[in-house]
């Protein structure tokens, strides 16, 4: 056996192997076979074999249309050994003989004979160059027979004619066809109606074949012979055959060839008609027959005709053939010049497509605007003015750059007006939703890559309109100097919004697959569907914006738009801010081009370019980036030399900067704000020594600026920003460096010991106090007070930070600051409390509150889940939390100062706490604790609620300080405690410190529970005796339990501090922010507010933690004190149920019942503990009160539960296994079996857990609800009734084992068997008859007596119901009829 070739063997070895194989004569391993037809062998069975084995093309097998021009795979030619050609046979001749396709005739090439053509020499002229041809000259001497020939061709023909005059004998060249030659055109199907198909016409000669190119003696003879042959063949054919052959020819010919023949026929026919009209010679002889006219000479072409029944076009101008490109008039292309059709608004009232003007205004459907405005250049609905979004999208893909720019400009205007809420309810659906779903985001991204500067500018403008919501930045800037106003939430969608949006769009399997990969692997389109900003960043937007700023050097509007877009990207999240910072050369370009330290003075008027000119928006971008994290702030200060930049723009007053006044004010303000943000991390404090003279000069100029009328808003913002910087620097003077053991790499890299000392800031108080005194004088004048903006707030916050830092200086005498505080309170604060205008500020809290007015927190009209915005279009109303007349900023700052003074100076606490007795504040607190729906967590609502929570917390903290020194009124203490409980379940992420402080101070303090010391337990016992008539031991009643709970408040607080613990890193960050520990502040960007920090059912958290521990597989480490944890939680829930019921208003009674049931599922012994039994019994009695029981709804969705029926099924299993007839356990089992609840719960007991009936021995006297709740209305579920009857008949349910359910089942069976409802189905009637017959034949006389003689429920009787001594006549008669029938039918089985 021969071996196969191996790698490395040469061609000599291969040739040797071949010779060995041929010598051996072995059979080859592979046999070559010719591949058959793709259509299979069956396709050629019916065809006769050909005489020749060459490939023959048959006409019938060819397709009607030419093959598509698709490149085929390269093939190699191969000689065929079985079909050799004879020596005497010509291959070309043989191919022509077998080629029977129609193109073989039309494409036969015959060489033109030019032997008789005369050669003409050019005519000599007397000039060096030919004269220049002018188009006007060609028009004047244009011959009438020019047809569609170009101007150049017409000029050449005219020259030949003129040259022929000088030739001897007048010889004319015959290279071109004669002008008067008659041609023939193939009739189109639409023109057959105008031509008789019969062959009885006068064919005067050939009209297509002229013999041109043949010898003179052969040309006419050959053409005539071909014409006679064609005529004879046409006359021998019928009309149907002619039409069929015509269709076949048109289908087989190349469409381009058909078009060429038609155009040539049109040209020659028009030339002939023109020649005849000029000479007056008739075109046809008068033979008495209808002349055959070419269609082009007698009527318009088919493509120029209007539709049948359409009116003739009335053009405003008449086109002339002398006009350029108007030698052939195409009417269908001139329809746009007609008058507009009439409006259709009066004919239909259906919804119409929205159309917008070039300024983005929504046009009414019936508006009539003139056409010169350019609003009618569209095809659909031509009579309506304006353009639709679809038409604008189409225009953005135009090849004309001006049209692309115009379309993007209009779309930007539409988006801006939509986000401003101008469209209102006039549109169905959301404009932003529609645009984003249509891919508008990526259309803008593609437009940014355009080469035309105008298109780039329009795309940047549209991108700003899409991303930057109007009013958002103004709101955040105006509140920067509020209490913790520099801290904001990220403007990014929450993960819950994304998941909720996709729940209905994707199946569960696809959703699981979608959530499995990381977001980094998603394509930009998928990212943009969930988050527009992330989708944009995935398209390399930042490098493109950097290129536009650095290379193209756009105008000021484009620069401002790009900076606004970058600010919006930086506010999205820490990740986005980091990407903006790390984009190569982006921040470097912005600092170099738009924050130069030297520039040419800017004259008054529009600035031609912002490059090399300071820009306030660039400074704001750096400030927003620094707010995202202390590490970013440190990198900005160190890498881009921002300290010298800050010095440059702070050291000079705004009026001294060589910039426009407004720009100088904003630039100085943003420089102060950037410094304040850096100082919030303890950075940039070394600038204080360098800028101290400029700061003192600015402080000394503040009283003069505050006395200027009218007050300038930009100046007020600058003053407030300056005070905010001084506040942070004062805190930095008292802050300490972080501990060396800190494990945060970011903190360790970007923290430095504070370089500012207390002595450097101690002299600022006098100047700020002077400014505060001047602003408080304007309080009685509301218009002047509102014009001050955040200046009074910033003054109070500075004093707060000043006294806080002063009290932490260990080497100073405490008497100095105590004396200074007394002087401040006597001079400013106490007189302020007595002013009536301050009372009006407290009174306006409720009107400006977002919590008391949830409708003010509604989402914006164009809110998109994937693009978060605050929705402050058009500004905020004056009487709102963010409005100009809002009392929240000044009152929050005042309460913060009062808390600091009260903590340091105990003697001032009582005087300052008098502010809590303001009627306006009391009314506001009453509105906050009233049962109402919480505002939805929109981006604006979380921002507004955070500032509102600050005021509530500071008021509670002041009340707590006052309560430790002197007792409070019972009503005020209870109100403050209710506010604390409500606030605890509303605080948002970023306020972890406030949650911790509330749990430590207000919530579990006995001072805020006046009921515990003023007869509250005794009143509870008395109420229970009145409502329940209980005669239980007073030591086991609810009063004793409440009294014990008041004594155990410290233990209860410790339990909840353990189980309500928050994430440690976030708690430390929040403590650093609120305590002013600048070196430990990680960022001013708060966590994403997905939900409140604590759930609304936080009092049940310890019970839920125990249940989850028991449900885990395998369970984790056991809790330290299970019984103690459960008891403390139940004690606190009992306190709230008894004295603070409004605190549990948000927790439905069904959810409370479910959490109590979870306690029984922890283990098999916990529910047997005596304290647990007493507390659960008291809580169950509260749930079964007449005013609470109607609200117990087990069929609605419950928070934290997927299905109550599943929980109840587990509850039954646990009861059957470990209850051993416990009555309290049984009461919880029976409570969901009431008739008004779902039948699924009763079917679960009687169908799957029927063995639990023997353990349900709860007596009728201990049933927490009335027995009628289980019996009325009568049961109508047939399956359950059958289960009831089977349990009774089989003795599974006995009165001694389960008296409650025995009475219930007897009542329902009795009602069913004696029911006479005529609407019952046949199945129900049959079951009822059978059940009654079996009841009559029961062997158990007692059960038979109960089922037949049941009368009414009565829980005082041992059986739980009354019996008829004798059946009523109707029932007795009905029973007699059934029993008589039984005897007749012989029914004897039971």
mmCIF file of C-alpha atoms in Angstrom, residues 636-954:
data_model
loop_
_atom_site.group_PDB
_atom_site.id
_atom_site.type_symbol
_atom_site.label_atom_id
_atom_site.label_comp_id
_atom_site.label_asym_id
_atom_site.label_seq_id
_atom_site.Cartn_x
_atom_site.Cartn_y
_atom_site.Cartn_z
ATOM 1 C CA UNK A 636 -8.118 69.329 39.377
ATOM 2 C CA UNK A 637 -6.233 71.511 41.846
ATOM 3 C CA UNK A 638 -2.899 69.766 41.327
ATOM 4 C CA UNK A 639 -2.921 68.882 37.631
ATOM 5 C CA UNK A 640 -4.374 72.048 36.116
ATOM 6 C CA UNK A 641 -3.028 74.730 38.468
ATOM 7 C CA UNK A 642 -6.462 75.917 39.463
ATOM 8 C CA UNK A 643 -5.149 77.738 42.515
ATOM 9 C CA UNK A 644 -3.549 80.428 40.380
ATOM 10 C CA UNK A 645 -6.719 80.533 38.304
ATOM 11 C CA UNK A 646 -8.836 81.061 41.437
ATOM 12 C CA UNK A 647 -6.491 83.758 42.643
ATOM 13 C CA UNK A 648 -6.754 85.554 39.315
ATOM 14 C CA UNK A 649 -10.555 85.758 39.332
ATOM 15 C CA UNK A 650 -11.072 86.340 43.083
ATOM 16 C CA UNK A 651 -8.445 88.917 43.805
ATOM 17 C CA UNK A 652 -10.127 91.449 41.522
ATOM 18 C CA UNK A 653 -13.629 92.749 42.010
ATOM 19 C CA UNK A 654 -16.084 91.939 39.194
ATOM 20 C CA UNK A 655 -16.161 95.521 38.001
ATOM 21 C CA UNK A 656 -12.377 95.498 37.627
ATOM 22 C CA UNK A 657 -12.294 92.486 35.316
ATOM 23 C CA UNK A 658 -12.027 93.337 31.617
ATOM 24 C CA UNK A 659 -15.227 91.442 30.881
ATOM 25 C CA UNK A 660 -18.902 92.275 30.373
ATOM 26 C CA UNK A 661 -20.514 93.069 33.761
ATOM 27 C CA UNK A 662 -22.797 90.037 33.919
ATOM 28 C CA UNK A 663 -20.073 87.655 32.812
ATOM 29 C CA UNK A 664 -17.673 89.123 35.365
ATOM 30 C CA UNK A 665 -20.231 88.674 38.174
ATOM 31 C CA UNK A 666 -20.930 85.053 37.240
ATOM 32 C CA UNK A 667 -17.228 84.284 36.823
ATOM 33 C CA UNK A 668 -16.419 85.691 40.259
ATOM 34 C CA UNK A 669 -19.367 83.800 41.761
ATOM 35 C CA UNK A 670 -18.326 80.490 40.197
ATOM 36 C CA UNK A 671 -14.768 81.002 41.389
ATOM 37 C CA UNK A 672 -16.049 81.397 44.964
ATOM 38 C CA UNK A 673 -18.202 78.294 44.572
ATOM 39 C CA UNK A 674 -15.335 76.201 43.215
ATOM 40 C CA UNK A 675 -13.216 77.273 46.157
ATOM 41 C CA UNK A 676 -16.084 76.433 48.530
ATOM 42 C CA UNK A 677 -16.372 72.936 47.079
ATOM 43 C CA UNK A 678 -12.627 72.374 47.411
ATOM 44 C CA UNK A 679 -12.719 73.724 50.972
ATOM 45 C CA UNK A 680 -15.545 71.253 51.750
ATOM 46 C CA UNK A 681 -12.887 68.537 51.466
ATOM 47 C CA UNK A 682 -10.299 70.562 53.387
ATOM 48 C CA UNK A 683 -8.461 71.417 50.153
ATOM 49 C CA UNK A 684 -7.337 74.764 48.840
ATOM 50 C CA UNK A 685 -7.245 76.319 52.309
ATOM 51 C CA UNK A 686 -3.723 77.653 51.765
ATOM 52 C CA UNK A 687 -5.218 80.187 49.350
ATOM 53 C CA UNK A 688 -6.799 81.931 52.320
ATOM 54 C CA UNK A 689 -3.565 83.596 53.365
ATOM 55 C CA UNK A 690 -2.908 84.854 49.846
ATOM 56 C CA UNK A 691 -6.450 86.118 49.261
ATOM 57 C CA UNK A 692 -7.103 87.436 52.770
ATOM 58 C CA UNK A 693 -6.896 91.124 51.734
ATOM 59 C CA UNK A 694 -9.275 90.560 48.822
ATOM 60 C CA UNK A 695 -11.747 88.706 51.060
ATOM 61 C CA UNK A 696 -11.700 91.412 53.718
ATOM 62 C CA UNK A 697 -12.165 94.064 51.053
ATOM 63 C CA UNK A 698 -15.163 92.148 49.679
ATOM 64 C CA UNK A 699 -16.666 91.782 53.165
ATOM 65 C CA UNK A 700 -16.252 95.472 53.847
ATOM 66 C CA UNK A 701 -17.981 96.323 50.566
ATOM 67 C CA UNK A 702 -21.009 94.132 51.357
ATOM 68 C CA UNK A 703 -22.992 96.709 53.376
ATOM 69 C CA UNK A 704 -22.686 99.194 50.542
ATOM 70 C CA UNK A 705 -23.875 96.642 48.000
ATOM 71 C CA UNK A 706 -26.780 95.634 50.228
ATOM 72 C CA UNK A 707 -27.889 99.251 50.471
ATOM 73 C CA UNK A 708 -27.946 99.682 46.684
ATOM 74 C CA UNK A 709 -31.396 99.884 45.155
ATOM 75 C CA UNK A 710 -32.541 97.875 43.383
ATOM 76 C CA UNK A 711 -30.675 94.805 44.576
ATOM 77 C CA UNK A 712 -28.938 92.917 41.797
ATOM 78 C CA UNK A 713 -29.630 89.158 41.814
ATOM 79 C CA UNK A 714 -26.170 88.304 40.476
ATOM 80 C CA UNK A 715 -24.537 90.406 43.157
ATOM 81 C CA UNK A 716 -26.610 88.674 45.856
ATOM 82 C CA UNK A 717 -25.510 85.278 44.558
ATOM 83 C CA UNK A 718 -21.874 86.403 44.614
ATOM 84 C CA UNK A 719 -22.156 87.654 48.217
ATOM 85 C CA UNK A 720 -23.804 84.397 49.305
ATOM 86 C CA UNK A 721 -21.072 82.372 47.592
ATOM 87 C CA UNK A 722 -18.413 84.426 49.375
ATOM 88 C CA UNK A 723 -20.078 83.717 52.733
ATOM 89 C CA UNK A 724 -20.254 80.021 51.856
ATOM 90 C CA UNK A 725 -16.493 79.976 51.213
ATOM 91 C CA UNK A 726 -15.877 81.634 54.570
ATOM 92 C CA UNK A 727 -18.159 79.084 56.240
ATOM 93 C CA UNK A 728 -16.182 76.161 54.864
ATOM 94 C CA UNK A 729 -12.864 77.804 55.731
ATOM 95 C CA UNK A 730 -14.083 78.347 59.283
ATOM 96 C CA UNK A 731 -15.013 74.688 59.569
ATOM 97 C CA UNK A 732 -11.620 73.760 58.159
ATOM 98 C CA UNK A 733 -9.975 75.730 60.946
ATOM 99 C CA UNK A 734 -11.605 73.434 63.502
ATOM 100 C CA UNK A 735 -11.480 70.100 61.650
ATOM 101 C CA UNK A 736 -8.908 67.435 62.458
ATOM 102 C CA UNK A 737 -6.984 65.181 60.144
ATOM 103 C CA UNK A 738 -8.285 61.629 59.622
ATOM 104 C CA UNK A 739 -6.926 58.799 61.685
ATOM 105 C CA UNK A 740 -3.883 57.028 60.267
ATOM 106 C CA UNK A 741 -5.729 53.714 60.382
ATOM 107 C CA UNK A 742 -8.192 54.770 57.709
ATOM 108 C CA UNK A 743 -8.356 52.149 54.972
ATOM 109 C CA UNK A 744 -9.727 54.447 52.301
ATOM 110 C CA UNK A 745 -7.151 54.907 49.595
ATOM 111 C CA UNK A 746 -9.014 57.840 48.103
ATOM 112 C CA UNK A 747 -9.152 59.675 51.419
ATOM 113 C CA UNK A 748 -5.499 59.039 52.174
ATOM 114 C CA UNK A 749 -4.395 60.358 48.806
ATOM 115 C CA UNK A 750 -6.458 63.528 48.729
ATOM 116 C CA UNK A 751 -6.459 64.702 52.353
ATOM 117 C CA UNK A 752 -3.939 67.050 53.810
ATOM 118 C CA UNK A 753 -3.799 68.636 57.237
ATOM 119 C CA UNK A 754 -5.611 71.931 57.355
ATOM 120 C CA UNK A 755 -3.270 74.859 56.745
ATOM 121 C CA UNK A 756 -5.640 77.420 58.262
ATOM 122 C CA UNK A 757 -5.820 78.219 61.964
ATOM 123 C CA UNK A 758 -8.520 79.637 64.176
ATOM 124 C CA UNK A 759 -6.750 82.924 64.673
ATOM 125 C CA UNK A 760 -6.884 83.558 60.920
ATOM 126 C CA UNK A 761 -10.703 83.348 60.779
ATOM 127 C CA UNK A 762 -11.647 84.668 64.214
ATOM 128 C CA UNK A 763 -11.975 88.231 62.945
ATOM 129 C CA UNK A 764 -14.579 87.485 60.300
ATOM 130 C CA UNK A 765 -17.515 87.312 62.692
ATOM 131 C CA UNK A 766 -17.826 91.048 63.194
ATOM 132 C CA UNK A 767 -18.127 91.798 59.481
ATOM 133 C CA UNK A 768 -20.639 88.996 58.857
ATOM 134 C CA UNK A 769 -22.707 90.012 61.890
ATOM 135 C CA UNK A 770 -22.850 93.525 60.528
ATOM 136 C CA UNK A 771 -24.126 92.185 57.206
ATOM 137 C CA UNK A 772 -26.765 90.057 58.983
ATOM 138 C CA UNK A 773 -27.961 93.026 60.982
ATOM 139 C CA UNK A 774 -28.437 94.999 57.771
ATOM 140 C CA UNK A 775 -30.385 92.204 56.052
ATOM 141 C CA UNK A 776 -32.703 91.620 59.012
ATOM 142 C CA UNK A 777 -33.795 95.228 58.776
ATOM 143 C CA UNK A 778 -35.405 94.380 55.436
ATOM 144 C CA UNK A 779 -37.537 91.558 56.872
ATOM 145 C CA UNK A 780 -40.695 93.715 57.282
ATOM 146 C CA UNK A 781 -40.522 94.592 53.582
ATOM 147 C CA UNK A 782 -41.307 91.353 51.699
ATOM 148 C CA UNK A 783 -40.306 92.586 48.248
ATOM 149 C CA UNK A 784 -36.889 93.711 49.498
ATOM 150 C CA UNK A 785 -36.498 90.610 51.656
ATOM 151 C CA UNK A 786 -37.165 88.304 48.696
ATOM 152 C CA UNK A 787 -34.665 90.228 46.590
ATOM 153 C CA UNK A 788 -31.909 89.421 49.086
ATOM 154 C CA UNK A 789 -32.012 85.794 47.973
ATOM 155 C CA UNK A 790 -29.718 83.475 49.978
ATOM 156 C CA UNK A 791 -27.684 86.236 51.685
ATOM 157 C CA UNK A 792 -29.442 86.076 55.127
ATOM 158 C CA UNK A 793 -29.271 82.278 55.002
ATOM 159 C CA UNK A 794 -25.546 82.347 54.268
ATOM 160 C CA UNK A 795 -24.955 84.809 57.156
ATOM 161 C CA UNK A 796 -26.761 82.564 59.659
ATOM 162 C CA UNK A 797 -24.922 79.472 58.439
ATOM 163 C CA UNK A 798 -21.588 81.248 58.818
ATOM 164 C CA UNK A 799 -22.392 82.189 62.404
ATOM 165 C CA UNK A 800 -23.441 78.593 63.036
ATOM 166 C CA UNK A 801 -20.112 77.278 61.759
ATOM 167 C CA UNK A 802 -18.209 80.042 63.563
ATOM 168 C CA UNK A 803 -19.584 79.211 67.033
ATOM 169 C CA UNK A 804 -19.247 75.492 66.331
ATOM 170 C CA UNK A 805 -15.553 75.932 65.535
ATOM 171 C CA UNK A 806 -15.003 78.374 68.396
ATOM 172 C CA UNK A 807 -16.363 75.907 70.942
ATOM 173 C CA UNK A 808 -13.907 73.245 69.762
ATOM 174 C CA UNK A 809 -10.778 75.313 70.437
ATOM 175 C CA UNK A 810 -9.225 73.741 73.534
ATOM 176 C CA UNK A 811 -6.921 76.606 74.417
ATOM 177 C CA UNK A 812 -9.585 79.315 74.539
ATOM 178 C CA UNK A 813 -11.616 80.384 77.528
ATOM 179 C CA UNK A 814 -15.256 79.135 77.393
ATOM 180 C CA UNK A 815 -16.434 82.328 79.004
ATOM 181 C CA UNK A 816 -15.494 84.324 75.938
ATOM 182 C CA UNK A 817 -17.745 82.489 73.526
ATOM 183 C CA UNK A 818 -20.568 82.193 76.090
ATOM 184 C CA UNK A 819 -20.529 85.934 76.577
ATOM 185 C CA UNK A 820 -20.448 86.495 72.838
ATOM 186 C CA UNK A 821 -23.445 84.192 72.394
ATOM 187 C CA UNK A 822 -25.403 86.138 74.990
ATOM 188 C CA UNK A 823 -24.623 89.337 73.160
ATOM 189 C CA UNK A 824 -25.702 87.824 69.821
ATOM 190 C CA UNK A 825 -29.001 86.546 71.207
ATOM 191 C CA UNK A 826 -29.847 89.820 72.918
ATOM 192 C CA UNK A 827 -28.870 91.960 69.973
ATOM 193 C CA UNK A 828 -30.220 89.978 67.010
ATOM 194 C CA UNK A 829 -31.899 86.668 67.724
ATOM 195 C CA UNK A 830 -34.401 87.455 70.463
ATOM 196 C CA UNK A 831 -35.630 90.632 68.715
ATOM 197 C CA UNK A 832 -35.969 88.558 65.579
ATOM 198 C CA UNK A 833 -38.260 86.072 67.361
ATOM 199 C CA UNK A 834 -40.605 88.865 68.349
ATOM 200 C CA UNK A 835 -41.036 90.222 64.833
ATOM 201 C CA UNK A 836 -44.475 89.539 63.294
ATOM 202 C CA UNK A 837 -42.885 88.949 59.909
ATOM 203 C CA UNK A 838 -41.107 85.887 61.259
ATOM 204 C CA UNK A 839 -44.491 84.493 62.265
ATOM 205 C CA UNK A 840 -45.716 84.947 58.715
ATOM 206 C CA UNK A 841 -42.715 82.920 57.536
ATOM 207 C CA UNK A 842 -43.738 80.078 59.850
ATOM 208 C CA UNK A 843 -47.314 80.351 58.608
ATOM 209 C CA UNK A 844 -46.230 79.919 54.987
ATOM 210 C CA UNK A 845 -44.471 76.596 55.642
ATOM 211 C CA UNK A 846 -47.548 74.543 54.838
ATOM 212 C CA UNK A 847 -48.253 76.400 51.593
ATOM 213 C CA UNK A 848 -44.666 76.020 50.365
ATOM 214 C CA UNK A 849 -44.190 72.448 51.559
ATOM 215 C CA UNK A 850 -43.717 69.711 48.969
ATOM 216 C CA UNK A 851 -44.766 67.131 51.542
ATOM 217 C CA UNK A 852 -48.098 68.845 52.219
ATOM 218 C CA UNK A 853 -48.656 69.515 48.503
ATOM 219 C CA UNK A 854 -47.738 66.292 46.670
ATOM 220 C CA UNK A 855 -49.059 67.673 43.381
ATOM 221 C CA UNK A 856 -46.139 70.119 43.321
ATOM 222 C CA UNK A 857 -43.778 67.136 43.002
ATOM 223 C CA UNK A 858 -45.461 65.660 39.962
ATOM 224 C CA UNK A 859 -43.227 64.615 37.106
ATOM 225 C CA UNK A 860 -42.505 67.063 34.311
ATOM 226 C CA UNK A 861 -44.757 66.862 31.221
ATOM 227 C CA UNK A 862 -41.920 65.434 29.118
ATOM 228 C CA UNK A 863 -40.293 63.290 31.807
ATOM 229 C CA UNK A 864 -38.360 60.356 30.349
ATOM 230 C CA UNK A 865 -37.209 57.551 32.682
ATOM 231 C CA UNK A 866 -33.927 57.185 30.835
ATOM 232 C CA UNK A 867 -33.140 60.930 31.018
ATOM 233 C CA UNK A 868 -33.493 62.339 34.526
ATOM 234 C CA UNK A 869 -34.192 66.016 35.104
ATOM 235 C CA UNK A 870 -35.568 68.072 37.956
ATOM 236 C CA UNK A 871 -38.393 69.365 35.774
ATOM 237 C CA UNK A 872 -38.150 73.038 36.762
ATOM 238 C CA UNK A 873 -39.059 74.465 33.378
ATOM 239 C CA UNK A 874 -40.240 78.034 33.636
ATOM 240 C CA UNK A 875 -38.948 78.428 37.195
ATOM 241 C CA UNK A 876 -40.635 77.604 40.482
ATOM 242 C CA UNK A 877 -43.665 79.484 41.805
ATOM 243 C CA UNK A 878 -42.847 82.078 44.485
ATOM 244 C CA UNK A 879 -44.841 80.181 47.123
ATOM 245 C CA UNK A 880 -42.990 76.896 46.769
ATOM 246 C CA UNK A 881 -40.041 75.317 48.485
ATOM 247 C CA UNK A 882 -37.627 76.580 45.814
ATOM 248 C CA UNK A 883 -39.479 79.815 45.094
ATOM 249 C CA UNK A 884 -38.325 83.336 45.818
ATOM 250 C CA UNK A 885 -40.689 83.666 48.815
ATOM 251 C CA UNK A 886 -39.841 80.259 50.308
ATOM 252 C CA UNK A 887 -39.365 80.370 54.101
ATOM 253 C CA UNK A 888 -37.450 77.074 54.232
ATOM 254 C CA UNK A 889 -33.859 78.302 53.657
ATOM 255 C CA UNK A 890 -33.908 81.093 56.244
ATOM 256 C CA UNK A 891 -35.842 79.079 58.861
ATOM 257 C CA UNK A 892 -33.626 76.033 58.392
ATOM 258 C CA UNK A 893 -30.499 78.148 58.875
ATOM 259 C CA UNK A 894 -32.085 79.818 61.920
ATOM 260 C CA UNK A 895 -32.896 76.447 63.522
ATOM 261 C CA UNK A 896 -29.373 75.212 62.804
ATOM 262 C CA UNK A 897 -27.910 78.237 64.589
ATOM 263 C CA UNK A 898 -30.335 77.765 67.504
ATOM 264 C CA UNK A 899 -29.274 74.119 67.855
ATOM 265 C CA UNK A 900 -25.615 75.042 67.981
ATOM 266 C CA UNK A 901 -26.162 77.799 70.514
ATOM 267 C CA UNK A 902 -28.426 75.595 72.664
ATOM 268 C CA UNK A 903 -25.877 72.776 72.686
ATOM 269 C CA UNK A 904 -23.030 75.047 73.691
ATOM 270 C CA UNK A 905 -24.924 77.501 75.933
ATOM 271 C CA UNK A 906 -27.527 75.658 78.003
ATOM 272 C CA UNK A 907 -28.877 78.896 79.392
ATOM 273 C CA UNK A 908 -30.115 80.013 75.980
ATOM 274 C CA UNK A 909 -31.953 76.781 75.253
ATOM 275 C CA UNK A 910 -35.220 77.770 76.906
ATOM 276 C CA UNK A 911 -35.317 81.193 75.251
ATOM 277 C CA UNK A 912 -34.492 79.910 71.787
ATOM 278 C CA UNK A 913 -36.828 76.913 72.049
ATOM 279 C CA UNK A 914 -39.737 79.315 72.220
ATOM 280 C CA UNK A 915 -39.638 79.343 68.457
ATOM 281 C CA UNK A 916 -41.130 75.840 68.514
ATOM 282 C CA UNK A 917 -44.387 77.227 69.884
ATOM 283 C CA UNK A 918 -45.031 79.242 66.736
ATOM 284 C CA UNK A 919 -48.582 78.457 65.496
ATOM 285 C CA UNK A 920 -47.373 78.163 61.925
ATOM 286 C CA UNK A 921 -44.845 75.497 62.863
ATOM 287 C CA UNK A 922 -47.438 73.580 64.884
ATOM 288 C CA UNK A 923 -49.892 73.605 61.985
ATOM 289 C CA UNK A 924 -47.156 72.493 59.636
ATOM 290 C CA UNK A 925 -46.314 69.560 61.908
ATOM 291 C CA UNK A 926 -49.976 68.557 62.095
ATOM 292 C CA UNK A 927 -50.145 68.457 58.292
ATOM 293 C CA UNK A 928 -46.980 66.354 58.155
ATOM 294 C CA UNK A 929 -48.339 63.637 60.475
ATOM 295 C CA UNK A 930 -51.828 63.540 58.965
ATOM 296 C CA UNK A 931 -52.588 60.366 56.995
ATOM 297 C CA UNK A 932 -51.873 61.198 53.379
ATOM 298 C CA UNK A 933 -50.214 59.699 50.368
ATOM 299 C CA UNK A 934 -46.481 60.305 50.218
ATOM 300 C CA UNK A 935 -45.215 62.311 47.242
ATOM 301 C CA UNK A 936 -43.800 60.186 44.440
ATOM 302 C CA UNK A 937 -40.024 59.913 44.413
ATOM 303 C CA UNK A 938 -39.295 62.037 41.368
ATOM 304 C CA UNK A 939 -35.919 63.786 40.909
ATOM 305 C CA UNK A 940 -37.421 67.087 42.025
ATOM 306 C CA UNK A 941 -39.313 65.601 44.946
ATOM 307 C CA UNK A 942 -36.240 63.917 46.453
ATOM 308 C CA UNK A 943 -34.339 67.200 46.163
ATOM 309 C CA UNK A 944 -37.162 69.209 47.745
ATOM 310 C CA UNK A 945 -37.969 66.645 50.455
ATOM 311 C CA UNK A 946 -34.339 66.541 51.545
ATOM 312 C CA UNK A 947 -34.382 70.270 52.370
ATOM 313 C CA UNK A 948 -37.749 69.886 54.058
ATOM 314 C CA UNK A 949 -36.427 66.998 56.155
ATOM 315 C CA UNK A 950 -33.581 69.233 57.332
ATOM 316 C CA UNK A 951 -36.025 71.723 58.826
ATOM 317 C CA UNK A 952 -38.047 68.999 60.541
ATOM 318 C CA UNK A 953 -34.967 67.320 61.977
ATOM 319 C CA UNK A 954 -33.471 70.557 63.296
#
